[in-house]
Amino acid sequence: MNELIQLNLSSLTGRKYWRSLNQLADTPEFRQWVEREFPEGASELLDSGSRRTLLKLMAAGFGLAGLTACRRPVEKILPLSKGVEGYVHGRPLHYATAVETCGVATGLIVECNDGRPTKVEGNPRHPFSLGATNAFQQAMILDLYDPDRARQVQKQGVKSSWAAFEAWWLEQSAKLGDGAGLRILSPRSTSPTLESLKAEIAKKYPQSAWIEYEPVNFDRVLEGARLAFGQPLQPHYRFDKADVILALDCDFLGLDTLSAQPVRQFASRRRPEDGQELNRLYAVESNFTITGAMADHRLRARASDVAAFALALARQLNVTGAELNVVNQPADRERKFLAAVAKDLLAHRGRSLVVAGPRQPAEVHALVALINQALGNAGQTVSYTRPPYQPSDSLAAVQKLAEDLAAGRVSTLFVLGGNPVFNLPANADWAALFRKTTVVALAADENETWKAATWQLPEAHPFESWGDVRALDGTASIRQPQIQPLFGGRSALEIAALIAGRAERRGHDLVRSFWASQWGAEAEAKWKKALYDGVIEGTAFPPVDVKADAPRVFAAVQVALKPAPAGVEAVFYPSWHTFDGRFANNAWLHETPDPMTKLVWDNAALLSPATAKRLGVKDGDVLEISSGGRTARCPALVLPGHADDSVSLQLGFGRAACGRVGRGVGHRVESLRAASNFWFGPAEIRKTGATCRLVTTQEHHTLIEPITGLKRHNIVEEFTLGEYRERAGHGKHESHPPTDLFPEFDYSKGYQWGMAIDLSACIGCNACMVACTAENNIPVVGKDQVARGREMHWIRLDRYFSGEEDDPQAVMQPMACVQCEKAPCESVCPVAATAHSPEGINEMAYNRCVGTRYCLNNCPYKVRRFNFLNWNKDIPEIRKMVFNPDVTVRMRGVMEKCNYCVQRIEEKRSQAKAEGRRPIRDGEILTACQQACPADAIVFGNINDPESRVSKLKRQARDYSVLEELNTKPRTSYLARVRNPNPELV
Amino acid sequence: MLEAVLSKLGLPGYEPEAARQKVYGVIGDFDTPEDLLRAIRTARAAGYTRMEAFSPFPIHGVDEALGAPRSPLGRIVIVFALIGLTAAVLLQWWTGAVDYKLIIAGKPLFALEPSVPIMFELAVLLSAFATVLGMFHLNRIPTYYHPFFNYSRHAGASNDRFLLAIEAQDPKFQADEVVRFLESCGSRHTEVVEA
Amino acid sequence: MADLAIDPRVELNPPLVTGGMTYSDVTDKISSIVEGKAPKQWYIAMAFAVPLALLLFACLGYLVATGIGVWGNNSPVGWGWDITNFVWWIGIGHAGTLISAILFLFRQKWRTSINRAAEAMTLFAVACAAIYPLFHTGRPWRAAYWLFPLPNEFLHMWQNFRSPLMWDVFAVSTYGTVSALFWYVGLIPDLATLRDRATTPIRKTIYGLLSLGWRGSATQWRHYELAYLLLAGLSTPLVLSVHSIVSFDFATSLLPGWHTTIFPPYFVAGAVFSGFAMVVTLMTLARWIYGLENLITMKHLENMCKVMLATGMIVGFAYGTEFFIAWYSANQYERFIFLNRAFGPYAWAYWSMIACNVIAPQFFWFKRFRTSIPAMFILSIFINIGMWFERFVIIATSLHRDFLPSSWGYFTPTWVDIGTYAGTFGLFLTLFLLFLRFLPSIAISEVKGVLHQQVSAGHAVHGGSH
């Protein structure tokens, strides 16, 4: 039976799955299975055809809408008021909240339409969001409505209830005594409330142990600080203050930071107009990350050689005073690079910054701390505070847990979220170990851990439950729910309270009482303010003034840093699609291409062209990667600019127990990942002979044409700082487009919308793509259809490599409809379905479109998207709750494309009108992509207003239009990418 | 009204005036186009004026011999061509520049250049209809009754025979005389044809 | 003007009607095809054609029910086989009109025995072509009437008459209508012949009704001939306009490889080229099925071979010009697109096109090939294939690699693409076979006219029979 389902579902990924859902649901086996594994009604839920479901969900929808309203008196959650008094039907409400990933918290604002959370935005008040978000935060909303979420309390797969569980816990806890047999395994949490509960539990069960584990963690950073300063400290970088930045295997613009802050700070120094000196970024890395793509100089090095580089640098800068012996001699190119970097750093004492990635051993972090200190950066560009959570060596802790479980010393194991069975180090067979004891698993979906557990408890989504978090600098926020738990899930907090034997069990009471205890007198007012602002004032930790102990670091380094063994090594990275697997059932993220490889719906073993050639490997060849007797299979993908003799693997794929979207997507590499090579380690690579079709949205095309070998201009413009200054001297260059055959249409009156995109700032992080997907109800088409070139994204990120294949540079270019004033698409449409608004927006009338696709052919930017099939067919009703009510869901056979979020323009227009017909203020309207952008690279506004930000940008010397010579007069123009190379390295 | 329609269709009992007379005329049957032409010329010389020739294919010179006027079809067609042309201009101008204005690619609401193809096509379309319907009208087709079909050998006219009819309306018409006359011209089979 | 039927200047040597046929022989020979039993070959052909036609309807049904996604079309290649086939079929049609109208105006008597079939071919080709503009749209149920200037229920919007697709709508529908009228007018006298020969009441009624009571009187012939002349005069600029306008779909766009002023003449020449190839293919078949050697003589076929040679050269010249202009324009995108045609991923299609359209017709320099039925049959088929590739190359190669390298793609057809195309052949053949079976496939009265000139020019002919 189960095989059969596996069979059915494994064939179903993304688009395909949505479409064949009906026919699937109709096979009797599937119905049975559904009935068994899901609560009653689930089968109708899956069968989107059923009228009953429709009514039920409409009812549910309204019910929920009501619920949020009617529970407000009981548990007060306050809207980030936008002058809305009370509740106006159809007008969205915005609530501040916060989420955390791997112990990194970010403040958010969630838009709710009639009680449905529909869109996530950053909270401008939150220091680590600054109003922006990353792709994952944008996509979280989809997980809320995932029909495959855990829905039902179960005991070994048999339907049960919370009451039954609590009853069981009562007698079980009685047997626990001092808790010698009690273990609690949870993801990294920064929640102060949970911290207090932990303390209570520790008091109640002195012998128990609480283990925090994250497959992607920053333990080594804190450990490095402990080495350097004697105490674990959280480093805080000021990229906006640094003129010279060296990133050692640190993707601080991408997946190694989970908040917008560093990006915003870094980008603020990439705009030559601002008067400040342009910063210069050096990157040393094995994988080609988006940080590497932003770097002015990039050195390819295996992850294990980065330590050697750091050491060599430390020696060059003579930071320890003593003579460090460099482990292995760097090659000429490296030496040249090293010398230049060292010189540059020294030239910018106190205004430079060296950062190392979480993959690097503690010693490297210690060394980096020492270097920053030696360069006088401490207190300037880098400061330290206590970490937002109790640091612990989670690897050691889980090792210990494995031993305890094996030895049968554990009677009860709570797993409060996460998916440890899937992503714990492969040293032990965790599924088997879990069966040796009573495991209570709180899980968001029916994942591997859920399957291995005794008690299976549905976890509430962060948007469904109360909680609190601390940002990296300690700033605390209340996490307020946006909606009643859809499937009766509970939060880790609530389970912890149960374990601690607290009287109050509900998240709201727990959080509220904790903070009340902190605030004392004016708790009520502060509580309201905290909910309103999304941040709690004065909770940030003060920076600690510490001095790195050079000799100790020296000693540690001498012992720890051995010459890296030659040969191929495997490095583990989180993935842009699933992060560490937690987003494995999120179709939006699967369909959003990896920024560098442009791969969708898969992970791959990334190799450098040279290594691939040496191993005789082509794209899609399935490799067997083995290390220490453990193996993983993964298809190869050649990535220009990747370090040689290194293979980059992305975590979080090949989920066996997962929803229908993510099941069987990609290949699991966690099986290769043990404590010894947790981040990287030597590995053997073998071709299996099998192949796997990898689908990318963009080939490795450069701007150099094949056949002719000519470079294409007027697409991406790049200057060095020198060239830019020269150009700026002459003012904005005016090219001379051919004179028009007929009089211009008069766009001089009223609002004239336009956009400027800064290629110097854009880091290509995908946030805009997912934000657009969420805002504009953009459908998911699935791997197969993407392979046919039918992806639907209104904004895409074009990635162009330049330079030689082995060590290229890359540039990202967000490309959406540029709203040509002389739109080639308009004149060819026979039914006038696409025409211009008087405000200069190229609008699509979906219900007029007959779908000739002529406009698509005639669009030089190829930003138009056609509904080749009915992408929205068979979407489960619950999944439909994520739709933005302000945007039409397009039917089959019509064309669609970006329209500058016209619904947002109209919203502000009517608001301005309501507020006494005042003009719309500059910056009042934010397009979805602009609002999400952590780099603030996208600026939208009225180009008729010379004072508007967008007008000012368009006057910059580096402003240009893509394919200007076509004279299409785009409203979206681009600011050229300015690089700041070190003269000594060019 | 109905009368008119039925008689146009020439249904039995509603035959048109001409047909109601008991004699349509005399028809003779010739071997070759040349014989036919000769016969026509002789008949004209003999003073006959109301004649009609029937042949499987058009014969050069028959019209002159019969002294028939030129066909007015050309003039009809010109008129319709102009109507088509104007209609096209009005259609494109009114829909685009008057009734429903849209900014399309920043182009003028109406311009002559992009209107030319449709102007041309509509002109041709209407001319073609005018040509065919005009020809039908001038030839009085469809008419499913004609006394000519009472001639026993009328089928020859669509195969390989060349017929000459001298009609009853001819002032000089005398059935027996005409029969003799046609035979003298070399008619293989001469008949007085009932109307 | 009205005396075109006899023109002493006409070159009558070698005779266009051979075997010493008389008027009644002509009548008998042609009518017998309609009156007698259909030969075995006809049934074989139908057995092949009808299932194919059904496949077409199956594919279209599936397409409408599921969406354009069942084809290989994608972004950037928004048009694939759909428009390729549309242009190809429209092109096929052109020879018909050319033969019946232009050759008529040029007093090319040799057209008489082939023009009827050629016109029928035009009609059926246009019918096949017309399928695509409708069904290639995402929502044909809307396109079916939103593309015509009717006040509609939605927003009371009108069409955008700047769009070449609108021009297409007018051009193709006008072309179809006029061709149909021309064809029917030509049929009237022959239908009268069939009426007069009819033995069964059913035939008598049907042909009687269709022939509209035609009598063949001098008066009727007078108006008739002028009408025919006028239709010919109208069709001639029309046929030139149709493919010019089809070419505007591409020429007025801004896509490199499409945005080309040479397209109108180049497309028309190509249309005539492929059209004649198709006529030769069909005529050689009809000749074989019905033994019409005396009516469709070697002179006819040889002339058509000459036309193919000429138009083939024009097309080849156009290919050359395109490359020259691309180079001469110094436009990077323009240069690239043409080099990409010849050496890019679609080189295979490009070189097949060259082989079929430029190399193949060269054989017609030699009389041996111009007068060998098998040779011209095979070559004509090659030319048809070549002209299909020409359209495919223009559409696919220009689209798959345009301005932004990030959006480059490739087009691969699906079984539905192939089924739809094969299906149109089925429809075309079915219609054509039905035409051969039930209507005079050769213009009886016109052939007699030509025969009469041979008589007067002194060629042996025995007088009418009694």
Coordinates of C-alpha atoms in Angstrom, one line a residue, chain C residues 17 33 51 84 153 174 181 253:
Chain C
V17 CA -5.4 19.4 -76.4
I33 CA -15.1 11.3 -64.2
P51 CA -8.5 9.0 -41.0
T84 CA 4.7 28.0 -39.7
E153 CA -20.4 42.3 -25.0
T174 CA -11.2 38.2 -48.3
L181 CA -16.6 33.2 -55.8
S253 CA 7.9 43.5 -35.7

